[in-house]
Tab-separated table of C-alpha atoms and ligand atoms in Angstrom:
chain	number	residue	atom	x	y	z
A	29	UNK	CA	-90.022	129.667	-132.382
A	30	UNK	CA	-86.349	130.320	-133.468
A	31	UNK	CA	-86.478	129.756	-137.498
A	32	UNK	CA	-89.241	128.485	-139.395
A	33	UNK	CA	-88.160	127.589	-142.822
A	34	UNK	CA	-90.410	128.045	-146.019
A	35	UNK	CA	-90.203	125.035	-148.710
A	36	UNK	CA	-91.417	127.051	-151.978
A	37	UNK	CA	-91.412	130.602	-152.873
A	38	UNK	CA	-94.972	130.637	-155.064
A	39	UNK	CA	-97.860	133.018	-153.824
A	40	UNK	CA	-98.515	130.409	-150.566
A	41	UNK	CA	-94.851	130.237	-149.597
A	42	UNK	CA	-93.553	134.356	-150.244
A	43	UNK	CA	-96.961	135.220	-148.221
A	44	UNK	CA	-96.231	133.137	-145.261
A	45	UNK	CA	-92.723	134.410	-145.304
A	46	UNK	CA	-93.646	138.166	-145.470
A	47	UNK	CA	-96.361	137.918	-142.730
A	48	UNK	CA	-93.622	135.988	-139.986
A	49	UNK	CA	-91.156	138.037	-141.048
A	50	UNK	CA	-93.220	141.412	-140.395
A	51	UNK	CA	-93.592	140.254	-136.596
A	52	UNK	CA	-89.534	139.670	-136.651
A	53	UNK	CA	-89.385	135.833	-136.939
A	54	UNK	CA	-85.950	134.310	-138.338
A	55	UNK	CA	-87.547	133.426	-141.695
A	56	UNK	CA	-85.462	131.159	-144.724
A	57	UNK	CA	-87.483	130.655	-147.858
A	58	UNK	CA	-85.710	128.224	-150.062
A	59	UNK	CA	-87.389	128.085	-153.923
A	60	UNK	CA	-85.872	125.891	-156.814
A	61	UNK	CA	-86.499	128.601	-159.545
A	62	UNK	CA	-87.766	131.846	-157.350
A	63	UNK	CA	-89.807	134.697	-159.344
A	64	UNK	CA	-90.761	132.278	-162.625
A	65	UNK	CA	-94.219	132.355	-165.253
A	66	UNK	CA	-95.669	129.105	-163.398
A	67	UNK	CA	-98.390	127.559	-165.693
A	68	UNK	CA	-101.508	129.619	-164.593
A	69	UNK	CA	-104.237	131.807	-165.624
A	70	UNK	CA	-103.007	134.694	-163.506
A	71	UNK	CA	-106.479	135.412	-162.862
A	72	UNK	CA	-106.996	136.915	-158.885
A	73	UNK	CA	-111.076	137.434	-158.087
A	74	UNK	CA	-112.461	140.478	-156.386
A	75	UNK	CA	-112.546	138.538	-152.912
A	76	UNK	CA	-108.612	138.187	-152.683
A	77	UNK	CA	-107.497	141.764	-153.915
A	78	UNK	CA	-110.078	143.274	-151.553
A	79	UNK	CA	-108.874	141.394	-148.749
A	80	UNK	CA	-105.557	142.028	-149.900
A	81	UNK	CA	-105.473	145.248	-151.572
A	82	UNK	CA	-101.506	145.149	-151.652
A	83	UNK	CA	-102.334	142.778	-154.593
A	84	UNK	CA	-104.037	145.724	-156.672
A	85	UNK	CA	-102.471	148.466	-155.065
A	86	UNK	CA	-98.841	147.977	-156.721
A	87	UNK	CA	-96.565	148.852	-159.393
A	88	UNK	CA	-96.301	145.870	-160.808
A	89	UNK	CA	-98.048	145.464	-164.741
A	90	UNK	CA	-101.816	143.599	-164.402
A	91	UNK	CA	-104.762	143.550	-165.671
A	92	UNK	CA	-108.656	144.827	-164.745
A	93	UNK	CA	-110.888	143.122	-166.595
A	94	UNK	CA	-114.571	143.298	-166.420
A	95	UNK	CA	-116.321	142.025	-169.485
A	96	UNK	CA	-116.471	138.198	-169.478
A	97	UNK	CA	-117.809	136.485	-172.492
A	98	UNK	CA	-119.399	132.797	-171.355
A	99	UNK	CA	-120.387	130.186	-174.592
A	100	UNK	CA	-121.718	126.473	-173.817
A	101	UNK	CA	-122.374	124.084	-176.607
A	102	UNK	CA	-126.340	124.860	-177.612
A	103	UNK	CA	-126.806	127.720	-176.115
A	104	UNK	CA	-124.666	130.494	-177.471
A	105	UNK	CA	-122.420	132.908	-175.921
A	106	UNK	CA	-123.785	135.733	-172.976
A	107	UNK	CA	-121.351	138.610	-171.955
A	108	UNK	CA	-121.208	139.322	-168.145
A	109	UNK	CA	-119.850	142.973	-167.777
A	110	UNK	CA	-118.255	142.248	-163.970
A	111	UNK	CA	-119.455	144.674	-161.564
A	112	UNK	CA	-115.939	143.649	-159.715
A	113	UNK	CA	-113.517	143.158	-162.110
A	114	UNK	CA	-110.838	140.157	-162.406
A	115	UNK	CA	-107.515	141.022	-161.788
A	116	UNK	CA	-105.194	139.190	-164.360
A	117	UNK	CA	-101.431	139.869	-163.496
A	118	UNK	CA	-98.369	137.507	-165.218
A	119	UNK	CA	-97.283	134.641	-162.640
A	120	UNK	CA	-93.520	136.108	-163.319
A	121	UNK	CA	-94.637	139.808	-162.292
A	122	UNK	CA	-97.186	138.306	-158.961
A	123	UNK	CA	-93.911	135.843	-157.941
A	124	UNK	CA	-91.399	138.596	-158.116
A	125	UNK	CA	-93.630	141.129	-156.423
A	126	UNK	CA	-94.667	138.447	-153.917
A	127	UNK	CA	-90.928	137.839	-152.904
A	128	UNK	CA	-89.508	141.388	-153.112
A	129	UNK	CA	-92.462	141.751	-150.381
A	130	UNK	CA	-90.955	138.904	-148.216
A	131	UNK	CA	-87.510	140.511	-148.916
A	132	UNK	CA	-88.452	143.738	-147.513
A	133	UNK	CA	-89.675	142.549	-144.431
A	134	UNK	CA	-86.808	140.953	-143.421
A	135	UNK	CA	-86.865	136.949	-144.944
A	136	UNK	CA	-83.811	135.268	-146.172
A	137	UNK	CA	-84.135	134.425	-149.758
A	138	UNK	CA	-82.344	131.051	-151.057
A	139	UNK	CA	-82.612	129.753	-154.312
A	140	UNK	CA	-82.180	126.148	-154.162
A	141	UNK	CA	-84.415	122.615	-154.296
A	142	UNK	CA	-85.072	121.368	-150.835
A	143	UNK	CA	-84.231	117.494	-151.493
A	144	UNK	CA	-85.205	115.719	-148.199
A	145	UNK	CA	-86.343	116.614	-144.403
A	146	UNK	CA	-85.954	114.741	-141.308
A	147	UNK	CA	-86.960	115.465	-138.166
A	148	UNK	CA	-84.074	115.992	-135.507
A	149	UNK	CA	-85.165	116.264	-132.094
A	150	UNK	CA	-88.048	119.266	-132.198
A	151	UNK	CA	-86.636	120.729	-135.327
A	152	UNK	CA	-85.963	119.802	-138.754
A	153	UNK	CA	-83.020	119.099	-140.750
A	154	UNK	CA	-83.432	120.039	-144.440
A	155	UNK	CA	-81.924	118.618	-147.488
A	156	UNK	CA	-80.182	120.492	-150.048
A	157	UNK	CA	-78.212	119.587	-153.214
A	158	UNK	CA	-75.511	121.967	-151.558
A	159	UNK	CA	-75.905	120.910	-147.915
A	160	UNK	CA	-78.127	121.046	-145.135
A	161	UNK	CA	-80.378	123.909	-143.114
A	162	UNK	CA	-81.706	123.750	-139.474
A	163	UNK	CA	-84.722	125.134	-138.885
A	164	UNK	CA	-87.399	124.535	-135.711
A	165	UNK	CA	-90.760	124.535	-137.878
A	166	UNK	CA	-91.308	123.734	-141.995
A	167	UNK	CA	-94.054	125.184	-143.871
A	168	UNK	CA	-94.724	123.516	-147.030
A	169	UNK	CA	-95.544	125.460	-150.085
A	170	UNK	CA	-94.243	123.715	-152.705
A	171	UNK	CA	-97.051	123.142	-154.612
A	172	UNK	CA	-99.353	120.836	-156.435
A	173	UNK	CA	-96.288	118.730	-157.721
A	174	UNK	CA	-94.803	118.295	-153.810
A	175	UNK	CA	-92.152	115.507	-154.207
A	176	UNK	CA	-91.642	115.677	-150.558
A	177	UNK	CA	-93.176	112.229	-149.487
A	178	UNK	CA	-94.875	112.586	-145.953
A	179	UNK	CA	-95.419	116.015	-145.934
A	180	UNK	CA	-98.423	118.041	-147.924
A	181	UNK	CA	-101.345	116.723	-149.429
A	182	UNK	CA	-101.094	112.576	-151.305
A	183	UNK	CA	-103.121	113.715	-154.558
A	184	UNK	CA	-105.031	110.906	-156.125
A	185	UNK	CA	-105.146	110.919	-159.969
A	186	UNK	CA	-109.115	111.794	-158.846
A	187	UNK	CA	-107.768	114.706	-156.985
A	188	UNK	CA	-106.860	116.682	-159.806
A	189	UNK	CA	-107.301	118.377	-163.613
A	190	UNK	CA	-105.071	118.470	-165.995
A	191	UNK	CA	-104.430	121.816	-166.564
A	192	UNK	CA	-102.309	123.096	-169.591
A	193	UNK	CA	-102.216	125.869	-172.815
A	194	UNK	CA	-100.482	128.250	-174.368
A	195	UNK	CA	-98.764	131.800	-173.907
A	196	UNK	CA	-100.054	133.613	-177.632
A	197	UNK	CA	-99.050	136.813	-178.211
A	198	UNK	CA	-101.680	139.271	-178.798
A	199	UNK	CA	-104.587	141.245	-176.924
A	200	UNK	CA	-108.049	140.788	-176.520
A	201	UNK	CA	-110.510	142.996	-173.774
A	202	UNK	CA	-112.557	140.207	-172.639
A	203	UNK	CA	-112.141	137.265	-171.041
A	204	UNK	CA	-113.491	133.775	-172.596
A	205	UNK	CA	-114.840	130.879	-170.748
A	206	UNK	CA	-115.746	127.927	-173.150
A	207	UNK	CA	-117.886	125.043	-171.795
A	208	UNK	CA	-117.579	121.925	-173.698
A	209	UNK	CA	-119.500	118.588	-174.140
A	210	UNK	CA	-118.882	116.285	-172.178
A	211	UNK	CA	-116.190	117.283	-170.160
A	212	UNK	CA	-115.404	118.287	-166.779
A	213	UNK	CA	-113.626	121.306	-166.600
A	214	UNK	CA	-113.600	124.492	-169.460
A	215	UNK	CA	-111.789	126.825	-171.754
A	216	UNK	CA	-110.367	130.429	-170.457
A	217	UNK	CA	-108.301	133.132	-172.499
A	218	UNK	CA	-107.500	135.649	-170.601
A	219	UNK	CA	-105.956	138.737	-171.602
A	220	UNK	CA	-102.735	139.806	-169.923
A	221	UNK	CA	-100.238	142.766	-170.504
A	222	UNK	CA	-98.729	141.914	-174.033
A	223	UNK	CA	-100.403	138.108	-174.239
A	224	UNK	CA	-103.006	136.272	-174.159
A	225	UNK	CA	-102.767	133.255	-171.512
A	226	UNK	CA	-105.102	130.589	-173.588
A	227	UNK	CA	-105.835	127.510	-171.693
A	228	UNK	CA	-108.266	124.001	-170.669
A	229	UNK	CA	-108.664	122.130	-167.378
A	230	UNK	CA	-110.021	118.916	-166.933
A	231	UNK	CA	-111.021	115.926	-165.061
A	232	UNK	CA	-110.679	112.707	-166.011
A	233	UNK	CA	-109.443	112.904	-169.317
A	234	UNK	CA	-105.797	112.875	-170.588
A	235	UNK	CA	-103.715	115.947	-171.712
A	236	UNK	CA	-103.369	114.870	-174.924
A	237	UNK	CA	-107.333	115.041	-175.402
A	238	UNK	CA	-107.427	118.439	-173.606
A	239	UNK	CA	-104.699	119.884	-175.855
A	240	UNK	CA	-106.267	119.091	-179.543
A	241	UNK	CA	-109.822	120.507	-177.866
A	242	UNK	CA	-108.171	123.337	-176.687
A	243	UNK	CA	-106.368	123.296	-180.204
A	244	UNK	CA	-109.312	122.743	-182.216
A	245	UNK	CA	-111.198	126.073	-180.252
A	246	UNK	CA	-108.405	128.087	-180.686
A	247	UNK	CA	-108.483	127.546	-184.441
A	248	UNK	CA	-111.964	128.002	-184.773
A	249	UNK	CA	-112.088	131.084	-183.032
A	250	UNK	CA	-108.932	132.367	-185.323
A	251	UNK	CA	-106.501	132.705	-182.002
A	252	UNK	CA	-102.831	132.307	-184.430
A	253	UNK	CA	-101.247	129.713	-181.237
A	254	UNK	CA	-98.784	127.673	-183.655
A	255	UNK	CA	-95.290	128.646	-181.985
A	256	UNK	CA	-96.370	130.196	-179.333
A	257	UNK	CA	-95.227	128.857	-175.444
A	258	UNK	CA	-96.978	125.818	-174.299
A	259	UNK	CA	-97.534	125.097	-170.707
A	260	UNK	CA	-98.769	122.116	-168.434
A	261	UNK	CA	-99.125	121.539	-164.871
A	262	UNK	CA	-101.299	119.623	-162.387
A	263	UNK	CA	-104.539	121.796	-160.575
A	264	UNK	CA	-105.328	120.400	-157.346
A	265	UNK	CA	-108.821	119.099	-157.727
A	266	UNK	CA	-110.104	117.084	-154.383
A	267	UNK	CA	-112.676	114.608	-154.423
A	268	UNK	CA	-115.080	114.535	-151.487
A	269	UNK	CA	-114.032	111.928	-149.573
A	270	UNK	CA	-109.842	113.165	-150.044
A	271	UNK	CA	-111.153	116.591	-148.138
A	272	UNK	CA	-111.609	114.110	-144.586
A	273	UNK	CA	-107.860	112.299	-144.880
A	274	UNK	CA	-106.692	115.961	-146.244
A	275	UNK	CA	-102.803	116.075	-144.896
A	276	UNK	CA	-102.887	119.720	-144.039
A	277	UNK	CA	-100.511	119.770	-140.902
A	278	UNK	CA	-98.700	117.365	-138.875
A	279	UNK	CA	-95.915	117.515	-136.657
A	280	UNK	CA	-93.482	120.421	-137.088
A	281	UNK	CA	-94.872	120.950	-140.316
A	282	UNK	CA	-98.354	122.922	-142.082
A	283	UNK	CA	-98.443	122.960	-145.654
A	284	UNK	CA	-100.419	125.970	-147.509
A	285	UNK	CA	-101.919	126.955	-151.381
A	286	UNK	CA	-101.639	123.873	-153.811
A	287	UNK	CA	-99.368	121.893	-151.396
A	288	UNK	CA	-102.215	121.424	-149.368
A	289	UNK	CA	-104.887	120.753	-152.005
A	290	UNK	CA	-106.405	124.316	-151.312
A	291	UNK	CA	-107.833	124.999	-154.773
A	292	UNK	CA	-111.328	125.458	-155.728
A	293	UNK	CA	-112.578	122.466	-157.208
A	294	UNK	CA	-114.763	124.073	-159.758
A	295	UNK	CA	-113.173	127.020	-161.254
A	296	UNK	CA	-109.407	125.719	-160.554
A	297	UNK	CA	-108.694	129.229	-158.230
A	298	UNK	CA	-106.139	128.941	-156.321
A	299	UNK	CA	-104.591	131.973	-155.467
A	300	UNK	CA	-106.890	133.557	-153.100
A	301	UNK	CA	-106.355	130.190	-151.341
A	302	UNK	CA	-102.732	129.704	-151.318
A	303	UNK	CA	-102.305	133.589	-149.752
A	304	UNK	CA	-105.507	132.945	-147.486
A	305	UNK	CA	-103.968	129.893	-146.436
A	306	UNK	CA	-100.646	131.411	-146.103
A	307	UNK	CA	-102.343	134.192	-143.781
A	308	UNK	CA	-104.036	131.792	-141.855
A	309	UNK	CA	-100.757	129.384	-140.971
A	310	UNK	CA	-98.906	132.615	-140.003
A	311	UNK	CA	-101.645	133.838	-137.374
A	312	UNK	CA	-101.263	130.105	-136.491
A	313	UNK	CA	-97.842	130.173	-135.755
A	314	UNK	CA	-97.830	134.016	-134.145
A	315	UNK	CA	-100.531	132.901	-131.497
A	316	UNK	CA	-99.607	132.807	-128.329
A	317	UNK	CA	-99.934	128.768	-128.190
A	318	UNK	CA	-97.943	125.818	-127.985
A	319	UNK	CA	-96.291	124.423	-130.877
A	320	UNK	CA	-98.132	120.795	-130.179
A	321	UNK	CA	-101.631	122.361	-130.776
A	322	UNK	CA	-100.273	124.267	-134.286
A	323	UNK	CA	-101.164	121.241	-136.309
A	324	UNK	CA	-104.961	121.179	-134.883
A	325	UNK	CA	-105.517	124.776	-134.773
A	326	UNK	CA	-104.044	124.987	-138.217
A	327	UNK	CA	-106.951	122.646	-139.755
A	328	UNK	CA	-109.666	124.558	-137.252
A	329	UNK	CA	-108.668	127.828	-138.968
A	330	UNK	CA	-109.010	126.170	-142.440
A	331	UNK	CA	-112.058	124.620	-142.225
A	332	UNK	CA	-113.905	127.422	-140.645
A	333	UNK	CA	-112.664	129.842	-143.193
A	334	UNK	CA	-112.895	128.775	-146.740
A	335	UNK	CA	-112.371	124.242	-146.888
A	336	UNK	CA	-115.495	123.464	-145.795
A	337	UNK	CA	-116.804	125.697	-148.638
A	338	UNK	CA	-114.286	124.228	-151.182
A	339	UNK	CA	-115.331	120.702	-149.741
A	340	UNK	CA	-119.276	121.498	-150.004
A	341	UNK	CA	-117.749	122.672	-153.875
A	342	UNK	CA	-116.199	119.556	-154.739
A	343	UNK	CA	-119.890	117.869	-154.112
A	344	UNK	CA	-121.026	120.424	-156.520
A	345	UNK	CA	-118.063	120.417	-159.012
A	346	UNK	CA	-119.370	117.450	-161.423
A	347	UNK	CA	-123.313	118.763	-161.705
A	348	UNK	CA	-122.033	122.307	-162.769
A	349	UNK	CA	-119.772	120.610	-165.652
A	350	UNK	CA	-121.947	117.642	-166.623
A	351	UNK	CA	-124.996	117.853	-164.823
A	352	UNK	CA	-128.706	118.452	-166.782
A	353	UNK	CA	-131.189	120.837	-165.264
A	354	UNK	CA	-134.938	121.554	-167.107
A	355	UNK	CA	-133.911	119.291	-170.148
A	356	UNK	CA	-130.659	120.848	-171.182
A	357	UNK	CA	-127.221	120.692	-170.221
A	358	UNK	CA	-125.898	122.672	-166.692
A	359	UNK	CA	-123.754	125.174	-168.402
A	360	UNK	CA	-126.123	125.632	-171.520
A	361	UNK	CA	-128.996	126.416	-168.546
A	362	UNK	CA	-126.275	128.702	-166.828
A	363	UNK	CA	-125.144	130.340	-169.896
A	364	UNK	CA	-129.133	130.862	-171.030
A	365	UNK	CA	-130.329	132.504	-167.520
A	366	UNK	CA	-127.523	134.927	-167.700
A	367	UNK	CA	-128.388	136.314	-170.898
A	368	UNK	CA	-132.151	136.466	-170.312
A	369	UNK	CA	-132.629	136.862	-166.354
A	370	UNK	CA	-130.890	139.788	-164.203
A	371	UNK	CA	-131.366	138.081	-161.033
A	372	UNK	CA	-129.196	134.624	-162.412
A	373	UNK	CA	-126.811	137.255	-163.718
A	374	UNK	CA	-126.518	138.840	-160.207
A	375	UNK	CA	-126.064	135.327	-158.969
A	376	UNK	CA	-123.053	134.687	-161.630
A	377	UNK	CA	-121.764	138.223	-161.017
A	378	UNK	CA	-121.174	137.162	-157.061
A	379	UNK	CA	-119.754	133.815	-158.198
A	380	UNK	CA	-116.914	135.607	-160.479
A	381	UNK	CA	-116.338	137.716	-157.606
A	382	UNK	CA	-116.160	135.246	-154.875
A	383	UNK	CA	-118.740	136.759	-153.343
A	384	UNK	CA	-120.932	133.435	-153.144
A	385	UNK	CA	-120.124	130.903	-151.275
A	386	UNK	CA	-121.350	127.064	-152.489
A	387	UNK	CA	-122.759	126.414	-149.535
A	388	UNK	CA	-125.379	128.648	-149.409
A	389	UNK	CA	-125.632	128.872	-153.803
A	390	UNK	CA	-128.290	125.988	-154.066
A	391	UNK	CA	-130.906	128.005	-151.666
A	392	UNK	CA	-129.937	131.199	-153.159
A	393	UNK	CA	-130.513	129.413	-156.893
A	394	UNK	CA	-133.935	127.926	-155.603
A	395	UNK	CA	-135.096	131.540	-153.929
A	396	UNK	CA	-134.429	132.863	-157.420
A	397	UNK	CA	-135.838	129.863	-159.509
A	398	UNK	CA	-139.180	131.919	-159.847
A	399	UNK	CA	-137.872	134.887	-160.611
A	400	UNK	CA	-134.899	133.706	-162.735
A	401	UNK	CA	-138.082	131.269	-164.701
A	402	UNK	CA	-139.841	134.903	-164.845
A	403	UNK	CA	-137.487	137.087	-165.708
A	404	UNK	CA	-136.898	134.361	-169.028
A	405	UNK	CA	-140.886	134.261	-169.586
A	406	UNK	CA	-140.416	138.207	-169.841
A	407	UNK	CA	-137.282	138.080	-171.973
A	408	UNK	CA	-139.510	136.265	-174.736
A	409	UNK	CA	-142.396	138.966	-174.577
A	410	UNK	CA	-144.594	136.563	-172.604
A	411	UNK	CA	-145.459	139.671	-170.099
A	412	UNK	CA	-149.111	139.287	-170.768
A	413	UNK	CA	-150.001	135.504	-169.813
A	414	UNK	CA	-147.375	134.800	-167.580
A	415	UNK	CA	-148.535	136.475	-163.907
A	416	UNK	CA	-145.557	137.664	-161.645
A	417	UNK	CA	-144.125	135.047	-159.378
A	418	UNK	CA	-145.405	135.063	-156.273
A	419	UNK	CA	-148.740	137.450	-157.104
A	420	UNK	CA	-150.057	134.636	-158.541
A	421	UNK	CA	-153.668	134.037	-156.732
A	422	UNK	CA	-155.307	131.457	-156.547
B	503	FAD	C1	-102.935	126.082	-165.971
B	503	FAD	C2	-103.355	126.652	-164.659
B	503	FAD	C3	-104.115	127.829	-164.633
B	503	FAD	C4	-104.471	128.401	-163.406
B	503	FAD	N1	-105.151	129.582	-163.398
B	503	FAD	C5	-105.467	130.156	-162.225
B	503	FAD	C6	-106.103	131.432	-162.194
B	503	FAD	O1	-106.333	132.078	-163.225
B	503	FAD	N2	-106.449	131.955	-160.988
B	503	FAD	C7	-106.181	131.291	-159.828
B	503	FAD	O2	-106.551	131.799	-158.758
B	503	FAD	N3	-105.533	130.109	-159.826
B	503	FAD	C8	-105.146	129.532	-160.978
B	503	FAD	N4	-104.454	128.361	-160.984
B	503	FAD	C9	-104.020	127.806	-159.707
B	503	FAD	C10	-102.758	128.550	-159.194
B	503	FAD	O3	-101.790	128.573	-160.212
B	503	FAD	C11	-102.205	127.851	-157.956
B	503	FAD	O4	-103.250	127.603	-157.065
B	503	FAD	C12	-101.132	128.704	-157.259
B	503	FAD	O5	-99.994	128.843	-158.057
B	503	FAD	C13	-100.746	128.048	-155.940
B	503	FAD	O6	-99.681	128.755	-155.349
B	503	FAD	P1	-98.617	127.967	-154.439
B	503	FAD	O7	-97.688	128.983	-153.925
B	503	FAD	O8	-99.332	127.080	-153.499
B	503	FAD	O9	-97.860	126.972	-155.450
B	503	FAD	P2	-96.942	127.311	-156.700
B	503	FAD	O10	-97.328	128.582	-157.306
B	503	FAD	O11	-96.945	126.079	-157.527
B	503	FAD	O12	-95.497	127.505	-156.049
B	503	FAD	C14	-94.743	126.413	-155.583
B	503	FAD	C15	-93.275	126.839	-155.590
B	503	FAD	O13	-92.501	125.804	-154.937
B	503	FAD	C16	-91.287	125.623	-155.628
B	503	FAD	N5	-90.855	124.251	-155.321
B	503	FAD	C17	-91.498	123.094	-155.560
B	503	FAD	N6	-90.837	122.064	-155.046
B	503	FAD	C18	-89.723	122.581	-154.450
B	503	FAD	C19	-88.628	122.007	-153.722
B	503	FAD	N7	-88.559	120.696	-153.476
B	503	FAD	N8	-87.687	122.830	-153.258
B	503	FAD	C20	-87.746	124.171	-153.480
B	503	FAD	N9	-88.740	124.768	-154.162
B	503	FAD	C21	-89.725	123.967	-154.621
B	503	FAD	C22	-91.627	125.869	-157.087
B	503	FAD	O14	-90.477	126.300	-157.809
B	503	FAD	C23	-92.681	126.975	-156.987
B	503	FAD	O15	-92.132	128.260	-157.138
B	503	FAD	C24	-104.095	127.761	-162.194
B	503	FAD	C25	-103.366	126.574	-162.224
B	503	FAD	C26	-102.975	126.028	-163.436
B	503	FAD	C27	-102.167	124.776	-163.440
């Protein structure tokens, strides 16, 4: 491999660059904007800064946050106090740092929009509005709005939220998550260093909807937003069957984070998966293999380590938001069983972290049913006629 050439310098694109780089490949990572505040939440979970503790072990201004206030419609509000706190940096400082990283270790850093690519020979010719660069392999990282046509993941409108909100200046210690009725997706404000980064996905139902609910909460809970920076942007959000014609990796070419759908299609995280994914096409392209068998050892590495779970997820993703479970609504049940039973909260304290996988959550949820339906019986001072689960004799 002579020059590999990195299309996007977000999280998925600086990480791949650093890590070829490091082992002394001739790495060019060509970004449009470079370090910018990309529409996002900011928000990194336990399970990527302890795989990565260079992403908590820096310099650079963040956030720990560990009390996380949850509200559904009928049921109230429950705060989770996270045994692993969320990490909440701006996308501006995580960019910068991410590049300055992929500086260091020796990638070249161009900013400029990669227009075209054609294949020439074994290597690639890439497009420029300036001119053109060679390079021998292309890893795509340019996110969920790729315009690069046969390259990266062909998102259906089903394949993704609508994600958008507001930059408001102010501070808060806890994080928010709203649940609302009838729709697929939530409400988060998270604090960051000097703002607040308000904001609503959703599924199947158009920005302008998502904006005057996410409007109409902020009011209500006296959040001052008028003037303050909007933001939009598309969140990768696969549908089952788009996980099995996925367009991960083809010839010459693997595409990583949002450019390859790699988001979780529940909670909208993607940035454990676009520097997991970044990770995992470097070791692809440092093994000692040929490049014809990149493309298929690419998608083996992905599936075993986190798609199959984010497939199994996107099964799951519709139940969570507008499912019903013992006569009430999925996130009214989830919000209720946190605040009355320690064992659901444990369970929601290892989702936050991404310490629970979804495959592997519904038999974990139905161990627990007893004790979760116990633990509730308790909460309402029902400790005299209600026997233990499991002592119960017959
Ligand atoms: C509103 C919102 C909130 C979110 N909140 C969270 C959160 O709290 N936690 C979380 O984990 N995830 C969150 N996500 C998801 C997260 O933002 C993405 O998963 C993450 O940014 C993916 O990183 P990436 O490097 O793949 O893509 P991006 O960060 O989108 O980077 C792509 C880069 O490619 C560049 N580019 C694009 N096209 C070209 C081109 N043709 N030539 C040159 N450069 C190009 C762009 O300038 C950009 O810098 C959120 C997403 C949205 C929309």
């Amino acid at each position: 491999m002579k020059r590999v050439a990195i299309l996007g310098g977000g999280p998925a694109g600086a990480f791949t660059a650093e890590r070829l780089a490091r082992q002394g490949l001739n790495v060019v990572l060509m970004d449009e904007k470079l370090a910018w505040e990309k529409p996002c939440g900011g928000g990194l979970t336990y399970k990527a800064y302890s795989q990565y503790p260079f992403l908590i072990e820096n310099p650079t201004p963040k956030r720990l946050v560990t009390e996380t206030v949850l509200a559904a419609p009928d049921a109230g509000e429950v705060t989770l106090r996270l045994t692993d706190p969320l990490l909440i940096y701006s996308r501006l400082d995580l960019n910068r740092m991410l590049l300055n990283r992929a500086a260091n270790a020796g990638a070249q850093i161009e900013r400029t929009r990669v227009t075209g690519m054609e294949r020439r020979g074994s290597g690639w010719q890439l497009r420029t509005p300036t001119g053109t660069v060679d390079a021998d392999f292309c890893v795509v990282a340019t996110g969920a709005r790729n315009a690069l046509r046969d390259v990266g993941t062909q998102l259906q409108p089903t394949d993704a939220m609508s994600a958008l909100g507001y930059y408001i200046p102010g501070d808060q210690a806890r994080i928010d998550i709203q649940f609302l009725p009838g729709l697929e997706g939530y409400i988060w404000v998270f604090p960051r260093c000097g703002h607040l980064s308000a904001g609503i996905c959703g599924k199947r139902e158009p920005a302008t909807l998502l904006r005057r609910r996410l409007e109409r909460y902020l009011d209500e809970h006296g959040i001052a937003w008028k003037g303050s920076t909007f933001y939009s942007h598309l969140l990768p959000s696969l549908d089952v069957k788009s996980w099995k014609r996925n367009r991960v990796a083809g010839d010459g070419w693997m595409a990583v984070g949002d450019a390859a759908g790699l988001v979780d299609p529940v909670t909208g995280e993607g940035l454990y998966y676009a520097i997991r994914s970044a990770d995992l096409a470097a070791q692809t392209l440092l093994a000692d293999s040929s490049p014809a068998e990149h493309a298929a050892s690419y998608r083996k590495l992905l599936r075993r380590d986190f798609a199959a779970d984010l497939e199994f997820g996107s099964r799951l993703a519709k139940r969570v938001f507008l499912g019903s479970f013992l006569l009430g609504s999925v996130p009214a049940r989830m919000v209720q069983f946190t605040r009355r039973s320690p064992r659901f909260a444990c369970i929601m304290q290892d989702l936050f972290a991404g310490r629970q996988p979804y495959l592997g959550l519904k038999r974990r949820l139905m161990q627990n049913l007893n004790g979760s339906l116990y633990d509730i019986a308790m909460s309402f001072g029902f400790s005299r006629i209600v026997p233990r689960a499991g002592n119960v004799s017959t």
